[in-house]
Amino acid sequence: MQNRKLQVWLPLLFSVATIAGIFLGYKIRDNMPGKKFFQFERRRPIDEVLDLIKNKYVENKDVNTLADTAIVAILAKLDPHSTYIPASELEEVNEEINGSFFGIGIEFSMIEDTLNVINVLKDGPAYKAGLEVGDKIIKANDSTISGIKSNADRVRDIIKGKLGSTIVISFLRNGKAMQKSLTRDMIPLSSIDAAYMMDKTTGFIRISKFTANTYREFMESLMKLKSRGLQQLILDLRDNGGGVLDEAVEIADEFLSGDKLITYTEGAHFPKKEFRCRRTGQFENGKLIVLSNEGSASASEILLGALQDWDRATIVGRRSFGKGLVQDQYNLSDNSALRLTVARYYTPVGRSIQKPYTSGENDYYSDIQKRYLHGEMVNADSIKFDSSQLFKTHSGKIIYGGGGISPDVFVAADTTHASPQIARLWIKGSLNDFGYKYYLLHPNLLRQYPNAQIFSTSFNDAGDGWRLLESMAKKDSVQLATLSEKDKAYLQKSIKALLGRQLFRTEGYFMVHNQNDPEVQRALEIIQKN
């Protein structure tokens, strides 16, 4: 009897349990953003449009590419720095952030359709395998990369690969065919272009970008200079477009004392977050000059703003770019990524240095050109301030927000070398390849000048460099004899700097270039006066 009663009630019990389960499931769904009880998500028009194009359009179209275009168009409505990174580009973008990639450790140039090795990274795979400057690479594995119009990006894609993978390089050395097997390894992308002593007490450090390794690289450079007698420092942030915020904060901590505020960030969905000094810095008291220009942006401006607000450094140069937005990177399901602006950052006194972007991306990025047209690049009185955003530094000096960080000491831009002939030599590659070709004609230079310091003070071109450059320029339809005296003077100075880069990389270049650099020389004058 009891079994019969159970059989009667069993279907009802199952029904109640099922309904309860559905109810609980949708209640859980209720707690998810945008979900309502018994409401299924409707397809959005963008999905419907892409489906119609895929299934109905007169021609076959790659809807994935169209979807990427739609995402870019959406982000353009937000701000200039929210960007979509396709999967094909993400690896390269992450390499810049991480400060490394997997490869063989060479720098190359495509000269007359042939891949020439212009530098071999010490202790890298190519160095260990015996590759030398001047080798001409013909093949990498089964891919021919010389003798045809090879694209530099294509060559990089062939040479780069997974950590520990093998690549066979076929090359010519003095006309002799050779072959080497190399194992790819991690290749660092240094963010420190130069770090050296300019005199017995004055050091110079140039930071080109902020990667995940920049603070460590900076500290290695700073401690090296301190061991050599560093008492005052010129820190070069010109044309540093930024990067990892935390790295700039860590470097600021080395210059500021106590628990001073370095910066803070805040956004509609991100509560205020303060970044403060956490330790005793390694250079809290020495004289500090920081070089800045219109190419200094983002993380560079965080460092500039903190040092200026606390009166810790003298900023020399020109007004910085004006990027006060913080981006987070979010990986998407198809291995692409979204770099989305999530907050603004503010200097210690509360400045937002973000310049206006409501007139569109084209207007935003043409701002630098407008600075030239309005005279700001050559005259400090032409700098346009937002008077509604007035602030004061710790000592009471007036500063402004709303459009970059203005220097304490203005130095006009050098516009004397922008002639069409000089531009042509750069575009055609003659100036880029000059140092390499000079070195091939004078292979004993490193024996004569064993380090960059000796080279920068002792090398004097006896005319060989000018004659070589003259012959290279002729191929680009540029006659050096017809150039203005200013252009000739510029090229004469460039000969030594470009050769310094070939011999000692970026440090060799800047060690020579700084001898005639207006901002660097002005910084030295300030140091000597105080």
PDB file of C-alpha atoms in Angstrom, residues 24-166:
ATOM      1  CA  LEU A  24      17.708  28.191  -7.913  1.00  0.00           C
ATOM      2  CA  GLY A  25      19.704  28.154 -11.148  1.00  0.00           C
ATOM      3  CA  TYR A  26      18.085  31.298 -12.403  1.00  0.00           C
ATOM      4  CA  LYS A  27      18.376  32.965  -9.007  1.00  0.00           C
ATOM      5  CA  ILE A  28      22.132  32.365  -9.233  1.00  0.00           C
ATOM      6  CA  ARG A  29      22.011  33.752 -12.763  1.00  0.00           C
ATOM      7  CA  ASP A  30      20.214  36.806 -11.332  1.00  0.00           C
ATOM      8  CA  ASN A  31      23.344  37.711  -9.388  1.00  0.00           C
ATOM      9  CA  MET A  32      25.438  37.872 -12.564  1.00  0.00           C
ATOM     10  CA  PRO A  33      25.703  41.337 -14.219  1.00  0.00           C
ATOM     11  CA  GLY A  34      22.991  41.998 -16.790  1.00  0.00           C
ATOM     12  CA  LYS A  35      21.051  38.729 -16.134  1.00  0.00           C
ATOM     13  CA  LYS A  36      17.406  38.563 -15.107  1.00  0.00           C
ATOM     14  CA  PHE A  37      15.227  35.690 -13.978  1.00  0.00           C
ATOM     15  CA  PHE A  38      14.034  33.566 -16.919  1.00  0.00           C
ATOM     16  CA  GLN A  39      15.596  36.008 -19.396  1.00  0.00           C
ATOM     17  CA  PHE A  40      18.006  34.703 -22.024  1.00  0.00           C
ATOM     18  CA  GLU A  41      20.642  37.006 -23.465  1.00  0.00           C
ATOM     19  CA  ARG A  42      19.574  38.445 -26.790  1.00  0.00           C
ATOM     20  CA  ARG A  43      21.975  38.499 -29.703  1.00  0.00           C
ATOM     21  CA  ARG A  44      23.363  41.938 -30.333  1.00  0.00           C
ATOM     22  CA  PRO A  45      22.970  43.698 -33.697  1.00  0.00           C
ATOM     23  CA  ILE A  46      26.728  43.531 -34.338  1.00  0.00           C
ATOM     24  CA  ASP A  47      26.560  39.698 -34.218  1.00  0.00           C
ATOM     25  CA  GLU A  48      23.533  39.671 -36.519  1.00  0.00           C
ATOM     26  CA  VAL A  49      25.239  42.017 -38.998  1.00  0.00           C
ATOM     27  CA  LEU A  50      28.387  39.887 -39.124  1.00  0.00           C
ATOM     28  CA  ASP A  51      26.299  36.742 -39.675  1.00  0.00           C
ATOM     29  CA  LEU A  52      24.385  38.404 -42.511  1.00  0.00           C
ATOM     30  CA  ILE A  53      27.641  39.499 -44.148  1.00  0.00           C
ATOM     31  CA  LYS A  54      29.034  35.998 -43.802  1.00  0.00           C
ATOM     32  CA  ASN A  55      25.978  34.262 -45.227  1.00  0.00           C
ATOM     33  CA  LYS A  56      24.400  36.806 -47.585  1.00  0.00           C
ATOM     34  CA  TYR A  57      27.028  39.253 -48.858  1.00  0.00           C
ATOM     35  CA  VAL A  58      27.804  39.286 -52.592  1.00  0.00           C
ATOM     36  CA  GLU A  59      31.443  38.321 -51.974  1.00  0.00           C
ATOM     37  CA  ASN A  60      33.173  36.133 -49.407  1.00  0.00           C
ATOM     38  CA  LYS A  61      34.549  38.256 -46.603  1.00  0.00           C
ATOM     39  CA  ASP A  62      36.642  37.433 -43.552  1.00  0.00           C
ATOM     40  CA  VAL A  63      34.197  38.353 -40.793  1.00  0.00           C
ATOM     41  CA  ASN A  64      36.931  38.051 -38.157  1.00  0.00           C
ATOM     42  CA  THR A  65      38.808  40.912 -39.792  1.00  0.00           C
ATOM     43  CA  LEU A  66      35.585  42.899 -39.987  1.00  0.00           C
ATOM     44  CA  ALA A  67      34.959  42.229 -36.290  1.00  0.00           C
ATOM     45  CA  ASP A  68      38.449  43.553 -35.475  1.00  0.00           C
ATOM     46  CA  THR A  69      37.628  46.714 -37.427  1.00  0.00           C
ATOM     47  CA  ALA A  70      34.394  47.111 -35.467  1.00  0.00           C
ATOM     48  CA  ILE A  71      36.251  46.808 -32.158  1.00  0.00           C
ATOM     49  CA  VAL A  72      38.760  49.458 -33.226  1.00  0.00           C
ATOM     50  CA  ALA A  73      35.887  51.776 -34.209  1.00  0.00           C
ATOM     51  CA  ILE A  74      34.247  51.288 -30.804  1.00  0.00           C
ATOM     52  CA  LEU A  75      37.465  52.043 -28.926  1.00  0.00           C
ATOM     53  CA  ALA A  76      37.996  55.181 -31.009  1.00  0.00           C
ATOM     54  CA  LYS A  77      34.883  56.576 -29.311  1.00  0.00           C
ATOM     55  CA  LEU A  78      36.518  56.222 -25.888  1.00  0.00           C
ATOM     56  CA  ASP A  79      40.014  57.732 -25.812  1.00  0.00           C
ATOM     57  CA  PRO A  80      43.211  57.668 -27.904  1.00  0.00           C
ATOM     58  CA  HIS A  81      44.961  55.079 -25.726  1.00  0.00           C
ATOM     59  CA  SER A  82      42.381  52.287 -25.453  1.00  0.00           C
ATOM     60  CA  THR A  83      43.511  49.870 -28.162  1.00  0.00           C
ATOM     61  CA  TYR A  84      42.762  46.452 -29.566  1.00  0.00           C
ATOM     62  CA  ILE A  85      45.772  44.197 -30.169  1.00  0.00           C
ATOM     63  CA  PRO A  86      45.203  41.426 -32.740  1.00  0.00           C
ATOM     64  CA  ALA A  87      46.582  37.996 -31.891  1.00  0.00           C
ATOM     65  CA  SER A  88      49.188  38.350 -34.650  1.00  0.00           C
ATOM     66  CA  GLU A  89      50.669  41.427 -32.933  1.00  0.00           C
ATOM     67  CA  LEU A  90      50.272  40.480 -29.280  1.00  0.00           C
ATOM     68  CA  GLU A  91      53.577  38.626 -28.939  1.00  0.00           C
ATOM     69  CA  GLU A  92      55.584  41.602 -30.158  1.00  0.00           C
ATOM     70  CA  VAL A  93      53.653  43.995 -27.906  1.00  0.00           C
ATOM     71  CA  ASN A  94      54.280  41.761 -24.880  1.00  0.00           C
ATOM     72  CA  GLU A  95      57.972  41.589 -25.753  1.00  0.00           C
ATOM     73  CA  GLU A  96      58.194  45.358 -25.373  1.00  0.00           C
ATOM     74  CA  ILE A  97      56.503  45.162 -21.966  1.00  0.00           C
ATOM     75  CA  ASN A  98      58.529  42.178 -20.756  1.00  0.00           C
ATOM     76  CA  GLY A  99      61.808  43.581 -22.060  1.00  0.00           C
ATOM     77  CA  SER A 100      62.905  40.366 -23.784  1.00  0.00           C
ATOM     78  CA  PHE A 101      62.212  37.919 -26.605  1.00  0.00           C
ATOM     79  CA  PHE A 102      63.497  34.552 -27.815  1.00  0.00           C
ATOM     80  CA  GLY A 103      65.997  34.762 -30.654  1.00  0.00           C
ATOM     81  CA  ILE A 104      69.656  34.430 -31.619  1.00  0.00           C
ATOM     82  CA  GLY A 105      71.051  37.797 -30.506  1.00  0.00           C
ATOM     83  CA  ILE A 106      71.961  39.772 -33.610  1.00  0.00           C
ATOM     84  CA  GLU A 107      71.183  43.193 -35.018  1.00  0.00           C
ATOM     85  CA  PHE A 108      70.909  43.298 -38.784  1.00  0.00           C
ATOM     86  CA  SER A 109      70.374  45.633 -41.703  1.00  0.00           C
ATOM     87  CA  MET A 110      69.102  44.844 -45.187  1.00  0.00           C
ATOM     88  CA  ILE A 111      71.752  46.347 -47.479  1.00  0.00           C
ATOM     89  CA  GLU A 112      71.325  45.837 -51.215  1.00  0.00           C
ATOM     90  CA  ASP A 113      68.859  42.980 -50.574  1.00  0.00           C
ATOM     91  CA  THR A 114      71.313  41.152 -48.317  1.00  0.00           C
ATOM     92  CA  LEU A 115      70.950  40.646 -44.591  1.00  0.00           C
ATOM     93  CA  ASN A 116      74.123  42.022 -42.974  1.00  0.00           C
ATOM     94  CA  VAL A 117      74.988  41.297 -39.348  1.00  0.00           C
ATOM     95  CA  ILE A 118      75.815  44.705 -37.857  1.00  0.00           C
ATOM     96  CA  ASN A 119      76.059  43.633 -34.214  1.00  0.00           C
ATOM     97  CA  VAL A 120      76.375  40.370 -32.281  1.00  0.00           C
ATOM     98  CA  LEU A 121      75.089  40.450 -28.700  1.00  0.00           C
ATOM     99  CA  LYS A 122      77.772  39.302 -26.304  1.00  0.00           C
ATOM    100  CA  ASP A 123      77.045  35.881 -24.743  1.00  0.00           C
ATOM    101  CA  GLY A 124      73.987  35.397 -26.956  1.00  0.00           C
ATOM    102  CA  PRO A 125      73.439  32.316 -29.180  1.00  0.00           C
ATOM    103  CA  ALA A 126      75.015  33.958 -32.255  1.00  0.00           C
ATOM    104  CA  TYR A 127      78.043  35.066 -30.238  1.00  0.00           C
ATOM    105  CA  LYS A 128      78.542  31.584 -28.814  1.00  0.00           C
ATOM    106  CA  ALA A 129      78.207  30.048 -32.292  1.00  0.00           C
ATOM    107  CA  GLY A 130      80.880  32.357 -33.688  1.00  0.00           C
ATOM    108  CA  LEU A 131      78.886  34.751 -35.886  1.00  0.00           C
ATOM    109  CA  GLU A 132      80.679  38.036 -36.520  1.00  0.00           C
ATOM    110  CA  VAL A 133      79.900  41.586 -37.574  1.00  0.00           C
ATOM    111  CA  GLY A 134      79.988  41.648 -41.371  1.00  0.00           C
ATOM    112  CA  ASP A 135      78.591  38.164 -41.918  1.00  0.00           C
ATOM    113  CA  LYS A 136      75.948  38.069 -44.652  1.00  0.00           C
ATOM    114  CA  ILE A 137      73.089  35.678 -43.842  1.00  0.00           C
ATOM    115  CA  ILE A 138      71.682  33.853 -46.872  1.00  0.00           C
ATOM    116  CA  LYS A 139      69.309  31.311 -45.332  1.00  0.00           C
ATOM    117  CA  ALA A 140      67.695  30.523 -41.990  1.00  0.00           C
ATOM    118  CA  ASN A 141      66.681  26.844 -41.950  1.00  0.00           C
ATOM    119  CA  ASP A 142      64.963  26.418 -45.337  1.00  0.00           C
ATOM    120  CA  SER A 143      63.966  30.073 -45.722  1.00  0.00           C
ATOM    121  CA  THR A 144      65.969  32.244 -48.110  1.00  0.00           C
ATOM    122  CA  ILE A 145      66.326  35.730 -46.637  1.00  0.00           C
ATOM    123  CA  SER A 146      68.860  37.372 -48.935  1.00  0.00           C
ATOM    124  CA  GLY A 147      68.988  38.042 -52.635  1.00  0.00           C
ATOM    125  CA  ILE A 148      65.314  39.007 -52.664  1.00  0.00           C
ATOM    126  CA  LYS A 149      63.311  41.952 -51.437  1.00  0.00           C
ATOM    127  CA  SER A 150      63.016  40.618 -47.899  1.00  0.00           C
ATOM    128  CA  ASN A 151      60.873  42.527 -45.443  1.00  0.00           C
ATOM    129  CA  ALA A 152      62.575  43.241 -42.092  1.00  0.00           C
ATOM    130  CA  ASP A 153      59.504  42.059 -40.178  1.00  0.00           C
ATOM    131  CA  ARG A 154      59.486  38.789 -42.137  1.00  0.00           C
ATOM    132  CA  VAL A 155      63.154  38.247 -41.322  1.00  0.00           C
ATOM    133  CA  ARG A 156      62.507  38.824 -37.612  1.00  0.00           C
ATOM    134  CA  ASP A 157      59.643  36.337 -37.662  1.00  0.00           C
ATOM    135  CA  ILE A 158      61.953  33.717 -39.202  1.00  0.00           C
ATOM    136  CA  ILE A 159      64.848  34.300 -36.810  1.00  0.00           C
ATOM    137  CA  LYS A 160      62.728  34.494 -33.657  1.00  0.00           C
ATOM    138  CA  GLY A 161      61.183  31.333 -32.229  1.00  0.00           C
ATOM    139  CA  LYS A 162      60.506  29.275 -29.131  1.00  0.00           C
ATOM    140  CA  LEU A 163      62.999  29.095 -26.301  1.00  0.00           C
ATOM    141  CA  GLY A 164      65.418  26.211 -26.862  1.00  0.00           C
ATOM    142  CA  SER A 165      64.455  25.673 -30.506  1.00  0.00           C
ATOM    143  CA  THR A 166      67.196  25.224 -33.102  1.00  0.00           C
TER     144      THR A 166
END
